[in-house]
Coordinates of C-alpha atoms in Angstrom, one line a residue:
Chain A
X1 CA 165.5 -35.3 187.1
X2 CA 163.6 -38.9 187.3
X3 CA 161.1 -39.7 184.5
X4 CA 158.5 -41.8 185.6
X5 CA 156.3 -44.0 182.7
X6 CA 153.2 -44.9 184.0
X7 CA 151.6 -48.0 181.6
X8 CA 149.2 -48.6 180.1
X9 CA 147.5 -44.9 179.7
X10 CA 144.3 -46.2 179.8
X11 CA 142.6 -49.5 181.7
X12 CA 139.6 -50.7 180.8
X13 CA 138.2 -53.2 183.2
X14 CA 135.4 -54.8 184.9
X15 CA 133.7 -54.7 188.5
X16 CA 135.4 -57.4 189.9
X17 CA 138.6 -57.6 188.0
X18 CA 142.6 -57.3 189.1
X19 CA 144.0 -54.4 188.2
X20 CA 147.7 -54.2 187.7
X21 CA 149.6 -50.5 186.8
X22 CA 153.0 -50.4 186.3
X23 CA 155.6 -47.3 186.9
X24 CA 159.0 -47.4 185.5
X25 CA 161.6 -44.9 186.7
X26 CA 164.3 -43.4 184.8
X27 CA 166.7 -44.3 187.4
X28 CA 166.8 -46.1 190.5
X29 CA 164.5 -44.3 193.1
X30 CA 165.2 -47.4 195.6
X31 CA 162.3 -48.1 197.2
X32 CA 160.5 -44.7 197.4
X33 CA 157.9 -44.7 195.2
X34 CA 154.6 -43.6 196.4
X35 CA 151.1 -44.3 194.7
X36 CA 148.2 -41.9 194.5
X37 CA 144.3 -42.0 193.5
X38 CA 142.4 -38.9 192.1
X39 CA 138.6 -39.2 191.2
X40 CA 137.0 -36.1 189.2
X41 CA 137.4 -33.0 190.9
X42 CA 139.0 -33.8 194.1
X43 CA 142.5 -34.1 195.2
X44 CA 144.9 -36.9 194.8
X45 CA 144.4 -39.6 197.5
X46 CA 147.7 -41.1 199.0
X47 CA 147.0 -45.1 198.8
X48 CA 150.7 -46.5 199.3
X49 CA 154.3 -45.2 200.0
X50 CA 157.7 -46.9 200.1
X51 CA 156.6 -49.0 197.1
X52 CA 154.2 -51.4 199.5
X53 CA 153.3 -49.9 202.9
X54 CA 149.4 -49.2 202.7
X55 CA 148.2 -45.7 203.6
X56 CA 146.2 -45.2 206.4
X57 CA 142.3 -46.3 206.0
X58 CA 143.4 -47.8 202.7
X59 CA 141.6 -50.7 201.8
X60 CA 143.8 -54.4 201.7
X61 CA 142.6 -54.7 197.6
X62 CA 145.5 -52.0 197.0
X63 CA 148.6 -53.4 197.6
X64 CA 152.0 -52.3 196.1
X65 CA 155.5 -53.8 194.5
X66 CA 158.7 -53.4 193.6
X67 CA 161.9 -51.5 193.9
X68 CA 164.6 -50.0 191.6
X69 CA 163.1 -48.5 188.6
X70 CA 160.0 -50.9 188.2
X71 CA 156.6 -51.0 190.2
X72 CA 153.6 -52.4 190.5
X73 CA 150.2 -51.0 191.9
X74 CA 147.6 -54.2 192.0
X75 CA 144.1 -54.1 193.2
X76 CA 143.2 -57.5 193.3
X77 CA 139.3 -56.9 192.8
X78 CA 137.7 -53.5 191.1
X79 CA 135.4 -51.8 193.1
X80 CA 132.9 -49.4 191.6
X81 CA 135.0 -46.5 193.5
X82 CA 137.6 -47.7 192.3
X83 CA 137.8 -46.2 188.7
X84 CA 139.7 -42.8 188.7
X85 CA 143.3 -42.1 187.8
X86 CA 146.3 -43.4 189.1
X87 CA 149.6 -41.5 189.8
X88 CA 153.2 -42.6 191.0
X89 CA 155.5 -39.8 192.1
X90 CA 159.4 -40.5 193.8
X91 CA 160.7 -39.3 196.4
X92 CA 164.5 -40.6 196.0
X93 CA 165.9 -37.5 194.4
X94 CA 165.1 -33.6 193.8
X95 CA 163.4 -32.8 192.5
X96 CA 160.2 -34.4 193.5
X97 CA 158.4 -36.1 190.7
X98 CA 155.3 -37.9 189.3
X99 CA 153.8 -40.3 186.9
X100 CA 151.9 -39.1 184.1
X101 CA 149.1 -41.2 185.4
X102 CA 147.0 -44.3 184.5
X103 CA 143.3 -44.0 184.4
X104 CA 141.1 -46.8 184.8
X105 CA 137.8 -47.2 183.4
X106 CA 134.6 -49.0 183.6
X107 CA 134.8 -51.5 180.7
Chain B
X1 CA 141.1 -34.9 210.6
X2 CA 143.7 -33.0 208.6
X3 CA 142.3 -30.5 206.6
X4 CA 144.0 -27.8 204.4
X5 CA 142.4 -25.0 203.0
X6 CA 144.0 -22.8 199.9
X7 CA 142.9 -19.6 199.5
X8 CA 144.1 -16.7 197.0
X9 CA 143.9 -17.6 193.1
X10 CA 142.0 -15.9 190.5
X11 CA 142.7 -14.2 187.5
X12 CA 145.8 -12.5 186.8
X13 CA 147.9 -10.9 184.1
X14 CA 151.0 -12.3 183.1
X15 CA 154.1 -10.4 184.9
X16 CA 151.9 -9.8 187.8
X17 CA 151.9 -11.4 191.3
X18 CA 149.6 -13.3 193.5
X19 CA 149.9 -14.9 197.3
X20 CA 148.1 -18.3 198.3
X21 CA 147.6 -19.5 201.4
X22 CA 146.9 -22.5 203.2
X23 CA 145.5 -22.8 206.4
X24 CA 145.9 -26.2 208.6
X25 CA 144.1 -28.1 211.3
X26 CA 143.7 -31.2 212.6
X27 CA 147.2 -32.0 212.8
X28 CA 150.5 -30.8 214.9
X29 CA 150.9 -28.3 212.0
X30 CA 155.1 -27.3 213.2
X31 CA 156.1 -31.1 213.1
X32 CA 156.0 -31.2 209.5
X33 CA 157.1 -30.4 206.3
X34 CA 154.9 -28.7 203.7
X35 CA 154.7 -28.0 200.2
X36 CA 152.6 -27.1 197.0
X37 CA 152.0 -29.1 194.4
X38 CA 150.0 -27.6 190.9
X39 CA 148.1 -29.6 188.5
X40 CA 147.6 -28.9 184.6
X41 CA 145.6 -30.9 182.4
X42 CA 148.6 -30.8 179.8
X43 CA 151.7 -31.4 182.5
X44 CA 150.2 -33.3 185.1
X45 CA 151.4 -33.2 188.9
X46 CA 154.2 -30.9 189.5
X47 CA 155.9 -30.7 192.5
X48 CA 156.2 -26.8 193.6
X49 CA 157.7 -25.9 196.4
X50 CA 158.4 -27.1 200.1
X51 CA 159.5 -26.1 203.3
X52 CA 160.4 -28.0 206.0
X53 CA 158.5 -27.6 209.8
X54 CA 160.3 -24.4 211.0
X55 CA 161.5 -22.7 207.6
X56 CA 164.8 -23.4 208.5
X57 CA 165.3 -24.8 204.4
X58 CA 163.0 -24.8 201.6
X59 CA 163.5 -26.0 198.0
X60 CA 161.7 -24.8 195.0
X61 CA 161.0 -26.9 191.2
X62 CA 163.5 -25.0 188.5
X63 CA 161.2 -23.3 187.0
X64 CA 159.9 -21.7 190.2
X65 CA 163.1 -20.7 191.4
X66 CA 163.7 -17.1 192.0
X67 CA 160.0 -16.5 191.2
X68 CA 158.2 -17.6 194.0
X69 CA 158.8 -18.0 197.4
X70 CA 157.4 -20.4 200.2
X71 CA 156.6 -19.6 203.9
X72 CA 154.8 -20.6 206.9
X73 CA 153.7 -19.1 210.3
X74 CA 153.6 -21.7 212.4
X75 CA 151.5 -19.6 215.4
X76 CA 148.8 -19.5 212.5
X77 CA 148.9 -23.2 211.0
X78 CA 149.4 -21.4 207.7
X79 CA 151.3 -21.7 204.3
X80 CA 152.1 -19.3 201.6
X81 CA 153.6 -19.3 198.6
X82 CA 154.4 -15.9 196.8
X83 CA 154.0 -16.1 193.5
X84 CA 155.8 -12.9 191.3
X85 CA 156.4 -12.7 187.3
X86 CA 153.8 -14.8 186.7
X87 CA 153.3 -16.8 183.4
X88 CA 150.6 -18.5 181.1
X89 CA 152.4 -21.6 182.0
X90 CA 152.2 -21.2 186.1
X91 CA 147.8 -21.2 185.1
X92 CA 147.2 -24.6 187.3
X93 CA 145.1 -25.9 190.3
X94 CA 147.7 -25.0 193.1
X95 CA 147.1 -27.8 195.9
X96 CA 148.7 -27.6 199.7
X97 CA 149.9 -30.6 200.7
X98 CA 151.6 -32.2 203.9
X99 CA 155.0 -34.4 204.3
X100 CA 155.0 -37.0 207.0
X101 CA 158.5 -36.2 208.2
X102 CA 159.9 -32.6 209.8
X103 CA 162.2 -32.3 206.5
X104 CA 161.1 -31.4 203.2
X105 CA 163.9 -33.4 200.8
X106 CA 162.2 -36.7 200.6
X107 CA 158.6 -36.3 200.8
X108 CA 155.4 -38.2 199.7
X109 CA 152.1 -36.2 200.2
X110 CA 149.8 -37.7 202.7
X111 CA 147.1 -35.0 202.9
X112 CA 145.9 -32.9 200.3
X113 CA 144.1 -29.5 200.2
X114 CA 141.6 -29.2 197.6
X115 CA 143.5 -26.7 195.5
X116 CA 143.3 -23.2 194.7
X117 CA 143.1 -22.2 190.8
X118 CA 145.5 -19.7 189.3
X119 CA 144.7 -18.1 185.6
X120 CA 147.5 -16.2 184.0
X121 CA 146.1 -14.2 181.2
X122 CA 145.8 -11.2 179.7

């Protein structure tokens, strides 16, 4: 099974502010690594897949890197809807598998 | 505007059984793949169960396996997943969720339900 890290736990930032999470795989999942958002009580939010290919309706502030076993989720400027939790999952091999999520808070 | 709809947790004892269901709109629901996915404060997102758009394979998480069982009726834009021998561990917010390709294998989820709770306990 592939372990993803997500780092740091917690982010505490600013309105404003870049953003940058990071996902590490356990072995190579190639490129297919998708990113999700979850906000209190509601579902997870698909924001990228294939490591950088935007979601629908997603805003350009989210973009997404990297390939292998290392990613990167950046949003270049914090938005106050922006602070929730961030999850990565892969979709390389079985089974299916996510992060353990990132959640980023209002300094 | 995709929506998906569980239905079916609650309260159960441990050993006992429990169906959810799912229903779909706003999408071609037999072009795709779809699975669960359940949520625990203490495990996180954990992939489930899928199925891919006309049942033909499905694939379960280890733990699941032989325990529950996924379906769909694709004349009702519906999912199930039968759940049997249930644990303390399976207590989680049980979400639907839909693939963006026919097969189930290699999957991201690009719509989510807003989950259905399951308690195990006696």
């Amino acid at each position: 099974e592939i372990v993803l890290t997500q780092s740091p736990a917690t982010l505490s930032l600013s309105p404003g502010e870049r953003a940058t999470l990071s996902c590490r795989a356990s072995h190579s999942v190639s490129d297919y690594l998708a990113w999700y958002q979850q906000k209190p009580g509601q579902a997870p939010r698909l924001l990228i897949f294939d490591a950088s290919n935007r979601a629908t309706g997603i805003p350009a502030r989210f973009s997404g890197s990297g390939s292998g076993t290392d990613f990167t989720l950046t949003i270049s400027s914090l938005e106050p809807e922006d602070f929730a939790v961030y999850y990565c999952q892969q979709r390389n091999n079985w089974p299916l598998s996510f992060g353990g999520g990132t959640k980023v808070e209002i300094k | 505007e995709v929506q998906l709809v569980e239905s079916g947790g609650g309260l159960v004892h441990p050993g006992r059984s429990l169906r959810l269901s799912c229903a779909a709109s706003g999408f071609t629901f037999d072009d795709y793949a779809m699975h669960w996915v359940r949520q625990t404060p203490g495990k996180g997102l954990e992939w489930v169960s899928g199925i891919d758009w006309n049942s033909g394979t499905k694939g379960y998480a280890e733990s699941m396996q032989g325990r529950f069982t996924i379906s769909r009726d694709n004349a009702k834009n519906s999912l199930y997943l039968q759940m049997n021998s249930l644990t303390l561990d399976d207590t989680a917010l049980y979400y639907c969720s839909k693939g963006p390709f026919r097969g189930w294998t290699h999957n991201y989820f690009d719509s989510w339900g807003q989950g259905t709770l399951v308690t195990v306990s006696s």
